[in-house]
Amino acid sequence: DQQVKQNSPSLSVQEGRISILNCDYTNSMFDYFLWYKKYPAEGPTFLISISSIKDKNEDGRFTVFLNKSAKHLSLHIVPSQPGDSAVYFCAASSAGNNRKLIWGLGTSLAVNP
Amino acid sequence: ETGVTQTPRHLVMGMTNKKSLKCEQHLGHNAMYWYKQSAKKPLELMFVYNFKEQTENNSVPSRFSPECPNSSHLFLHLHTLQPEDSALYLCASSQDRGSSRYGYTFGSGTRLTVV
């Protein structure tokens, strides 16, 4: 049973517009959430994270929103650039699970020029 | 240079072969991880080493044998693999086991094909 779900396998967005990637989780014990970005033939790269005590964290063009009551988080990229085209993974952890990262399946983002 | 270097990048091996994957990190981290990425599956954590000691083995078959001689190096020894073991094997590191919340640094992976 997947505890972290990324229900959209792919997303296509026009350059300059907003990209919104979604992630849902089922385990209410998760208290830390991370987004990773992966280009083909490379390993995932840490992008941005958020603690459960916050509902928003921003880093440049990237913002992550957390809605604990809905067990939902989203990554907003604005404006989107062609170089953002990659697979984005959502991951979650809890102190009670020794901070083991639980991963989603990923969403492939294509930003079209 | 990502800080975590994996070799080889690609490996094709027969089911009776013995091979090893190597991972080296230059970040001064104390925790290292082996992950398996298969098509249409989430990243699967295989092994965790913290300060050179194995702290986690997620029911990985014995045909995969990890080795961590020091905090900078991690190996995955492979023998008598099956075709379903074909996958991308990723190494990662973090400051220590408990600081994974700050993100791991991943290597580029080894694409393994078992024939």
PDB file of C-alpha atoms in Angstrom:
ATOM      1  CA  ASP A   1       0.000   0.000   0.000  1.00  0.00           C
ATOM      2  CA  GLN A   2       1.548   3.261  -1.123  1.00  0.00           C
ATOM      3  CA  GLN A   3       1.788   5.805   1.648  1.00  0.00           C
ATOM      4  CA  VAL A   4       2.919   8.575  -0.695  1.00  0.00           C
ATOM      5  CA  LYS A   5       1.005   8.988  -3.919  1.00  0.00           C
ATOM      6  CA  GLN A   6       1.662  11.103  -6.955  1.00  0.00           C
ATOM      7  CA  ASN A   7      -1.403  10.435  -9.017  1.00  0.00           C
ATOM      8  CA  SER A   8      -0.344  12.286 -12.150  1.00  0.00           C
ATOM      9  CA  PRO A   9       2.379  10.360 -14.007  1.00  0.00           C
ATOM     10  CA  SER A  10       2.983  13.311 -16.315  1.00  0.00           C
ATOM     11  CA  LEU A  11       2.304  17.014 -16.728  1.00  0.00           C
ATOM     12  CA  SER A  12       2.863  19.337 -19.667  1.00  0.00           C
ATOM     13  CA  VAL A  13       3.105  23.112 -19.200  1.00  0.00           C
ATOM     14  CA  GLN A  14       3.948  26.080 -21.401  1.00  0.00           C
ATOM     15  CA  GLU A  15       7.115  28.008 -20.667  1.00  0.00           C
ATOM     16  CA  GLY A  16       6.442  30.968 -18.389  1.00  0.00           C
ATOM     17  CA  ARG A  17       3.288  29.467 -16.889  1.00  0.00           C
ATOM     18  CA  ILE A  18       2.866  27.861 -13.494  1.00  0.00           C
ATOM     19  CA  SER A  19       3.558  24.147 -12.938  1.00  0.00           C
ATOM     20  CA  ILE A  20       1.696  22.504 -10.068  1.00  0.00           C
ATOM     21  CA  LEU A  21       2.756  19.042  -8.990  1.00  0.00           C
ATOM     22  CA  ASN A  22       0.643  17.240  -6.438  1.00  0.00           C
ATOM     23  CA  CYS A  23       1.343  14.666  -3.763  1.00  0.00           C
ATOM     24  CA  ASP A  24      -0.986  12.919  -1.312  1.00  0.00           C
ATOM     25  CA  TYR A  25      -0.046  10.883   1.723  1.00  0.00           C
ATOM     26  CA  THR A  26      -1.867   8.535   4.041  1.00  0.00           C
ATOM     27  CA  ASN A  27       0.347   8.341   7.128  1.00  0.00           C
ATOM     28  CA  SER A  28      -0.513  11.103   9.596  1.00  0.00           C
ATOM     29  CA  MET A  29       2.785  10.475  11.403  1.00  0.00           C
ATOM     30  CA  PHE A  30       4.760  11.991   8.529  1.00  0.00           C
ATOM     31  CA  ASP A  31       6.194  15.281   9.725  1.00  0.00           C
ATOM     32  CA  TYR A  32       8.683  16.157   7.019  1.00  0.00           C
ATOM     33  CA  PHE A  33       8.216  16.285   3.275  1.00  0.00           C
ATOM     34  CA  LEU A  34      10.731  16.679   0.500  1.00  0.00           C
ATOM     35  CA  TRP A  35      10.712  17.177  -3.254  1.00  0.00           C
ATOM     36  CA  TYR A  36      13.423  15.805  -5.489  1.00  0.00           C
ATOM     37  CA  LYS A  37      14.062  16.422  -9.140  1.00  0.00           C
ATOM     38  CA  LYS A  38      15.563  13.833 -11.477  1.00  0.00           C
ATOM     39  CA  TYR A  39      16.968  14.243 -14.957  1.00  0.00           C
ATOM     40  CA  PRO A  40      17.475  11.182 -17.175  1.00  0.00           C
ATOM     41  CA  ALA A  41      20.712   9.289 -16.470  1.00  0.00           C
ATOM     42  CA  GLU A  42      21.233  11.215 -13.221  1.00  0.00           C
ATOM     43  CA  GLY A  43      20.350  10.593  -9.609  1.00  0.00           C
ATOM     44  CA  PRO A  44      17.579  12.581  -7.868  1.00  0.00           C
ATOM     45  CA  THR A  45      18.547  16.040  -6.623  1.00  0.00           C
ATOM     46  CA  PHE A  46      17.079  17.539  -3.462  1.00  0.00           C
ATOM     47  CA  LEU A  47      14.907  20.522  -4.358  1.00  0.00           C
ATOM     48  CA  ILE A  48      12.897  21.815  -1.420  1.00  0.00           C
ATOM     49  CA  SER A  49      11.376  20.557   1.824  1.00  0.00           C
ATOM     50  CA  ILE A  50       8.748  21.490   4.368  1.00  0.00           C
ATOM     51  CA  SER A  51       8.150  20.623   7.989  1.00  0.00           C
ATOM     52  CA  SER A  52       4.651  19.773   9.178  1.00  0.00           C
ATOM     53  CA  ILE A  53       4.684  22.809  11.461  1.00  0.00           C
ATOM     54  CA  LYS A  54       4.566  25.030   8.373  1.00  0.00           C
ATOM     55  CA  ASP A  55       2.097  25.301   5.540  1.00  0.00           C
ATOM     56  CA  LYS A  56       4.361  26.984   3.009  1.00  0.00           C
ATOM     57  CA  ASN A  57       8.016  27.117   2.117  1.00  0.00           C
ATOM     58  CA  GLU A  58       9.443  29.164  -0.711  1.00  0.00           C
ATOM     59  CA  ASP A  59      12.793  29.061  -2.470  1.00  0.00           C
ATOM     60  CA  GLY A  60      13.074  31.220  -5.560  1.00  0.00           C
ATOM     61  CA  ARG A  61      10.722  29.938  -8.232  1.00  0.00           C
ATOM     62  CA  PHE A  62       9.780  26.914  -6.136  1.00  0.00           C
ATOM     63  CA  THR A  63       7.103  26.916  -3.439  1.00  0.00           C
ATOM     64  CA  VAL A  64       5.776  23.941  -1.543  1.00  0.00           C
ATOM     65  CA  PHE A  65       2.368  24.088   0.121  1.00  0.00           C
ATOM     66  CA  LEU A  66       1.243  21.663   2.804  1.00  0.00           C
ATOM     67  CA  ASN A  67      -2.375  20.999   3.738  1.00  0.00           C
ATOM     68  CA  LYS A  68      -2.217  18.665   6.738  1.00  0.00           C
ATOM     69  CA  SER A  69      -5.954  18.241   7.102  1.00  0.00           C
ATOM     70  CA  ALA A  70      -6.173  17.019   3.518  1.00  0.00           C
ATOM     71  CA  LYS A  71      -2.857  15.146   3.741  1.00  0.00           C
ATOM     72  CA  HIS A  72      -1.841  16.902   0.573  1.00  0.00           C
ATOM     73  CA  LEU A  73       1.153  18.847  -0.591  1.00  0.00           C
ATOM     74  CA  SER A  74       1.944  20.572  -3.830  1.00  0.00           C
ATOM     75  CA  LEU A  75       4.999  21.995  -5.531  1.00  0.00           C
ATOM     76  CA  HIS A  76       4.526  25.185  -7.517  1.00  0.00           C
ATOM     77  CA  ILE A  77       7.090  26.284 -10.071  1.00  0.00           C
ATOM     78  CA  VAL A  78       6.631  29.772 -11.429  1.00  0.00           C
ATOM     79  CA  PRO A  79       7.579  30.768 -14.004  1.00  0.00           C
ATOM     80  CA  SER A  80       8.269  27.367 -15.524  1.00  0.00           C
ATOM     81  CA  GLN A  81      11.351  27.029 -17.693  1.00  0.00           C
ATOM     82  CA  PRO A  82      12.331  24.339 -20.221  1.00  0.00           C
ATOM     83  CA  GLY A  83      15.203  23.339 -17.918  1.00  0.00           C
ATOM     84  CA  ASP A  84      12.610  22.358 -15.318  1.00  0.00           C
ATOM     85  CA  SER A  85      11.608  19.419 -17.494  1.00  0.00           C
ATOM     86  CA  ALA A  86      12.384  16.403 -15.324  1.00  0.00           C
ATOM     87  CA  VAL A  87      10.758  13.807 -13.083  1.00  0.00           C
ATOM     88  CA  TYR A  88       9.713  15.188  -9.696  1.00  0.00           C
ATOM     89  CA  PHE A  89       9.523  12.882  -6.674  1.00  0.00           C
ATOM     90  CA  CYS A  90       7.680  13.578  -3.468  1.00  0.00           C
ATOM     91  CA  ALA A  91       9.036  11.912  -0.303  1.00  0.00           C
ATOM     92  CA  ALA A  92       7.988  11.913   3.341  1.00  0.00           C
ATOM     93  CA  SER A  93       9.502  10.864   6.647  1.00  0.00           C
ATOM     94  CA  SER A  94       8.662  10.560  10.322  1.00  0.00           C
ATOM     95  CA  ALA A  95      10.792  10.490  13.448  1.00  0.00           C
ATOM     96  CA  GLY A  96       9.136   7.264  14.502  1.00  0.00           C
ATOM     97  CA  ASN A  97      10.374   5.498  11.379  1.00  0.00           C
ATOM     98  CA  ASN A  98      14.003   6.549  11.873  1.00  0.00           C
ATOM     99  CA  ARG A  99      13.552   9.241   9.208  1.00  0.00           C
ATOM    100  CA  LYS A 100      13.257   6.607   6.500  1.00  0.00           C
ATOM    101  CA  LEU A 101      12.147   8.344   3.302  1.00  0.00           C
ATOM    102  CA  ILE A 102       8.957   7.024   1.735  1.00  0.00           C
ATOM    103  CA  TRP A 103       8.784   7.914  -1.950  1.00  0.00           C
ATOM    104  CA  GLY A 104       6.086   8.572  -4.494  1.00  0.00           C
ATOM    105  CA  LEU A 105       6.292   7.221  -8.035  1.00  0.00           C
ATOM    106  CA  GLY A 106       7.157  10.578  -9.536  1.00  0.00           C
ATOM    107  CA  THR A 107       5.581  12.993 -12.008  1.00  0.00           C
ATOM    108  CA  SER A 108       7.268  13.694 -15.307  1.00  0.00           C
ATOM    109  CA  LEU A 109       7.090  17.414 -16.080  1.00  0.00           C
ATOM    110  CA  ALA A 110       7.554  18.708 -19.612  1.00  0.00           C
ATOM    111  CA  VAL A 111       7.891  22.469 -20.030  1.00  0.00           C
ATOM    112  CA  ASN A 112       7.365  23.410 -23.654  1.00  0.00           C
ATOM    113  CA  PRO A 113       9.089  26.463 -25.164  1.00  0.00           C
TER     114      PRO A 113
ATOM    115  CA  GLU B   1      30.819  16.419  -9.779  1.00  0.00           C
ATOM    116  CA  THR B   2      27.857  15.665  -7.572  1.00  0.00           C
ATOM    117  CA  GLY B   3      29.856  14.679  -4.507  1.00  0.00           C
ATOM    118  CA  VAL B   4      28.621  11.090  -4.790  1.00  0.00           C
ATOM    119  CA  THR B   5      30.281   9.052  -7.514  1.00  0.00           C
ATOM    120  CA  GLN B   6      29.021   5.684  -8.679  1.00  0.00           C
ATOM    121  CA  THR B   7      30.829   3.238 -10.932  1.00  0.00           C
ATOM    122  CA  PRO B   8      30.195   1.714 -13.327  1.00  0.00           C
ATOM    123  CA  ARG B   9      27.429   3.763 -14.955  1.00  0.00           C
ATOM    124  CA  HIS B  10      26.199   0.773 -16.915  1.00  0.00           C
ATOM    125  CA  LEU B  11      26.636  -2.943 -16.267  1.00  0.00           C
ATOM    126  CA  VAL B  12      25.444  -5.976 -18.164  1.00  0.00           C
ATOM    127  CA  MET B  13      25.969  -9.280 -16.413  1.00  0.00           C
ATOM    128  CA  GLY B  14      24.968 -12.889 -16.806  1.00  0.00           C
ATOM    129  CA  MET B  15      23.082 -14.700 -14.088  1.00  0.00           C
ATOM    130  CA  THR B  16      26.177 -16.656 -13.073  1.00  0.00           C
ATOM    131  CA  ASN B  17      28.506 -13.651 -12.900  1.00  0.00           C
ATOM    132  CA  LYS B  18      29.828 -11.882  -9.846  1.00  0.00           C
ATOM    133  CA  LYS B  19      30.211  -8.132 -10.035  1.00  0.00           C
ATOM    134  CA  SER B  20      30.416  -5.177  -7.670  1.00  0.00           C
ATOM    135  CA  LEU B  21      28.984  -1.687  -7.714  1.00  0.00           C
ATOM    136  CA  LYS B  22      31.026   1.060  -6.118  1.00  0.00           C
ATOM    137  CA  CYS B  23      29.962   4.294  -4.481  1.00  0.00           C
ATOM    138  CA  GLU B  24      32.201   7.024  -3.126  1.00  0.00           C
ATOM    139  CA  GLN B  25      31.192  10.260  -1.453  1.00  0.00           C
ATOM    140  CA  HIS B  26      33.380  13.293  -0.896  1.00  0.00           C
ATOM    141  CA  LEU B  27      30.973  15.212   1.329  1.00  0.00           C
ATOM    142  CA  GLY B  28      32.082  14.102   4.778  1.00  0.00           C
ATOM    143  CA  HIS B  29      28.737  12.381   5.325  1.00  0.00           C
ATOM    144  CA  ASN B  30      28.356   9.533   7.783  1.00  0.00           C
ATOM    145  CA  ALA B  31      25.303   7.752   6.390  1.00  0.00           C
ATOM    146  CA  MET B  32      25.174   5.948   3.057  1.00  0.00           C
ATOM    147  CA  TYR B  33      22.327   4.168   1.320  1.00  0.00           C
ATOM    148  CA  TRP B  34      21.643   1.775  -1.525  1.00  0.00           C
ATOM    149  CA  TYR B  35      18.374   2.248  -3.409  1.00  0.00           C
ATOM    150  CA  LYS B  36      16.829   0.300  -6.246  1.00  0.00           C
ATOM    151  CA  GLN B  37      14.690   2.034  -8.864  1.00  0.00           C
ATOM    152  CA  SER B  38      12.563  -0.240 -11.044  1.00  0.00           C
ATOM    153  CA  ALA B  39      10.085   0.840 -13.669  1.00  0.00           C
ATOM    154  CA  LYS B  40       6.678   1.811 -12.275  1.00  0.00           C
ATOM    155  CA  LYS B  41       7.773   1.304  -8.648  1.00  0.00           C
ATOM    156  CA  PRO B  42       8.768   3.796  -5.949  1.00  0.00           C
ATOM    157  CA  LEU B  43      12.397   4.050  -4.979  1.00  0.00           C
ATOM    158  CA  GLU B  44      13.138   1.031  -2.800  1.00  0.00           C
ATOM    159  CA  LEU B  45      15.547   1.401   0.084  1.00  0.00           C
ATOM    160  CA  MET B  46      17.837  -1.631   0.225  1.00  0.00           C
ATOM    161  CA  PHE B  47      20.519  -0.968   2.816  1.00  0.00           C
ATOM    162  CA  VAL B  48      21.528   1.773   5.221  1.00  0.00           C
ATOM    163  CA  TYR B  49      24.938   2.311   6.776  1.00  0.00           C
ATOM    164  CA  ASN B  50      25.458   4.832   9.542  1.00  0.00           C
ATOM    165  CA  PHE B  51      29.016   5.438  10.710  1.00  0.00           C
ATOM    166  CA  LYS B  52      30.081   2.291   8.773  1.00  0.00           C
ATOM    167  CA  GLU B  53      27.590   0.080  10.588  1.00  0.00           C
ATOM    168  CA  GLN B  54      24.694  -1.482   8.737  1.00  0.00           C
ATOM    169  CA  THR B  55      21.550  -0.215  10.399  1.00  0.00           C
ATOM    170  CA  GLU B  56      18.946  -1.380   7.954  1.00  0.00           C
ATOM    171  CA  ASN B  57      18.426  -4.258   5.549  1.00  0.00           C
ATOM    172  CA  ASN B  58      15.003  -4.143   3.958  1.00  0.00           C
ATOM    173  CA  SER B  59      14.560  -7.852   3.333  1.00  0.00           C
ATOM    174  CA  VAL B  60      16.981  -7.784   0.462  1.00  0.00           C
ATOM    175  CA  PRO B  61      17.864 -11.196  -1.038  1.00  0.00           C
ATOM    176  CA  SER B  62      21.284 -12.517  -0.099  1.00  0.00           C
ATOM    177  CA  ARG B  63      22.430 -12.343  -3.717  1.00  0.00           C
ATOM    178  CA  PHE B  64      22.963  -8.644  -2.904  1.00  0.00           C
ATOM    179  CA  SER B  65      25.764  -8.166  -0.389  1.00  0.00           C
ATOM    180  CA  PRO B  66      26.728  -4.680   0.795  1.00  0.00           C
ATOM    181  CA  GLU B  67      30.080  -3.632   2.169  1.00  0.00           C
ATOM    182  CA  CYS B  68      31.065  -0.364   3.826  1.00  0.00           C
ATOM    183  CA  PRO B  69      34.791  -0.304   4.615  1.00  0.00           C
ATOM    184  CA  ASN B  70      34.685   3.348   5.715  1.00  0.00           C
ATOM    185  CA  SER B  71      32.282   6.277   5.788  1.00  0.00           C
ATOM    186  CA  SER B  72      33.297   7.371   2.283  1.00  0.00           C
ATOM    187  CA  HIS B  73      32.914   4.101   0.399  1.00  0.00           C
ATOM    188  CA  LEU B  74      30.048   1.728  -0.154  1.00  0.00           C
ATOM    189  CA  PHE B  75      29.960  -1.374  -2.298  1.00  0.00           C
ATOM    190  CA  LEU B  76      27.189  -3.645  -3.481  1.00  0.00           C
ATOM    191  CA  HIS B  77      28.423  -7.110  -4.382  1.00  0.00           C
ATOM    192  CA  LEU B  78      26.238  -8.996  -6.812  1.00  0.00           C
ATOM    193  CA  HIS B  79      26.123 -12.711  -7.504  1.00  0.00           C
ATOM    194  CA  THR B  80      23.725 -15.115  -9.199  1.00  0.00           C
ATOM    195  CA  LEU B  81      21.278 -12.335 -10.002  1.00  0.00           C
ATOM    196  CA  GLN B  82      17.965 -12.797 -11.764  1.00  0.00           C
ATOM    197  CA  PRO B  83      16.637 -10.869 -14.785  1.00  0.00           C
ATOM    198  CA  GLU B  84      14.106  -9.151 -12.509  1.00  0.00           C
ATOM    199  CA  ASP B  85      17.030  -7.576 -10.650  1.00  0.00           C
ATOM    200  CA  SER B  86      17.644  -5.384 -13.696  1.00  0.00           C
ATOM    201  CA  ALA B  87      17.134  -1.822 -12.486  1.00  0.00           C
ATOM    202  CA  LEU B  88      18.837   1.466 -11.702  1.00  0.00           C
ATOM    203  CA  TYR B  89      20.835   1.162  -8.484  1.00  0.00           C
ATOM    204  CA  LEU B  90      21.336   4.447  -6.700  1.00  0.00           C
ATOM    205  CA  CYS B  91      23.722   5.293  -3.913  1.00  0.00           C
ATOM    206  CA  ALA B  92      23.021   8.234  -1.621  1.00  0.00           C
ATOM    207  CA  SER B  93      24.558   9.840   1.422  1.00  0.00           C
ATOM    208  CA  SER B  94      23.477  12.196   4.189  1.00  0.00           C
ATOM    209  CA  GLN B  95      25.155  13.847   7.152  1.00  0.00           C
ATOM    210  CA  ASP B  96      23.907  11.056   9.386  1.00  0.00           C
ATOM    211  CA  ARG B  97      20.932   8.716   9.539  1.00  0.00           C
ATOM    212  CA  GLY B  98      18.764  11.117  11.452  1.00  0.00           C
ATOM    213  CA  SER B  99      19.393  14.095   9.196  1.00  0.00           C
ATOM    214  CA  SER B 100      17.776  12.611   6.118  1.00  0.00           C
ATOM    215  CA  ARG B 101      15.199  15.345   6.565  1.00  0.00           C
ATOM    216  CA  TYR B 102      17.695  17.739   5.013  1.00  0.00           C
ATOM    217  CA  GLY B 103      17.884  15.675   1.910  1.00  0.00           C
ATOM    218  CA  TYR B 104      20.129  13.036   0.522  1.00  0.00           C
ATOM    219  CA  THR B 105      22.813  13.541  -2.078  1.00  0.00           C
ATOM    220  CA  PHE B 106      22.453  10.896  -4.753  1.00  0.00           C
ATOM    221  CA  GLY B 107      24.926   9.520  -7.215  1.00  0.00           C
ATOM    222  CA  SER B 108      24.047   9.148 -10.897  1.00  0.00           C
ATOM    223  CA  GLY B 109      23.306   5.462 -10.485  1.00  0.00           C
ATOM    224  CA  THR B 110      24.359   2.229 -12.132  1.00  0.00           C
ATOM    225  CA  ARG B 111      22.021   0.895 -14.814  1.00  0.00           C
ATOM    226  CA  LEU B 112      22.174  -2.866 -14.318  1.00  0.00           C
ATOM    227  CA  THR B 113      20.939  -5.351 -16.885  1.00  0.00           C
ATOM    228  CA  VAL B 114      20.922  -9.054 -16.007  1.00  0.00           C
ATOM    229  CA  VAL B 115      20.807 -11.344 -19.013  1.00  0.00           C
TER     230      VAL B 115
END
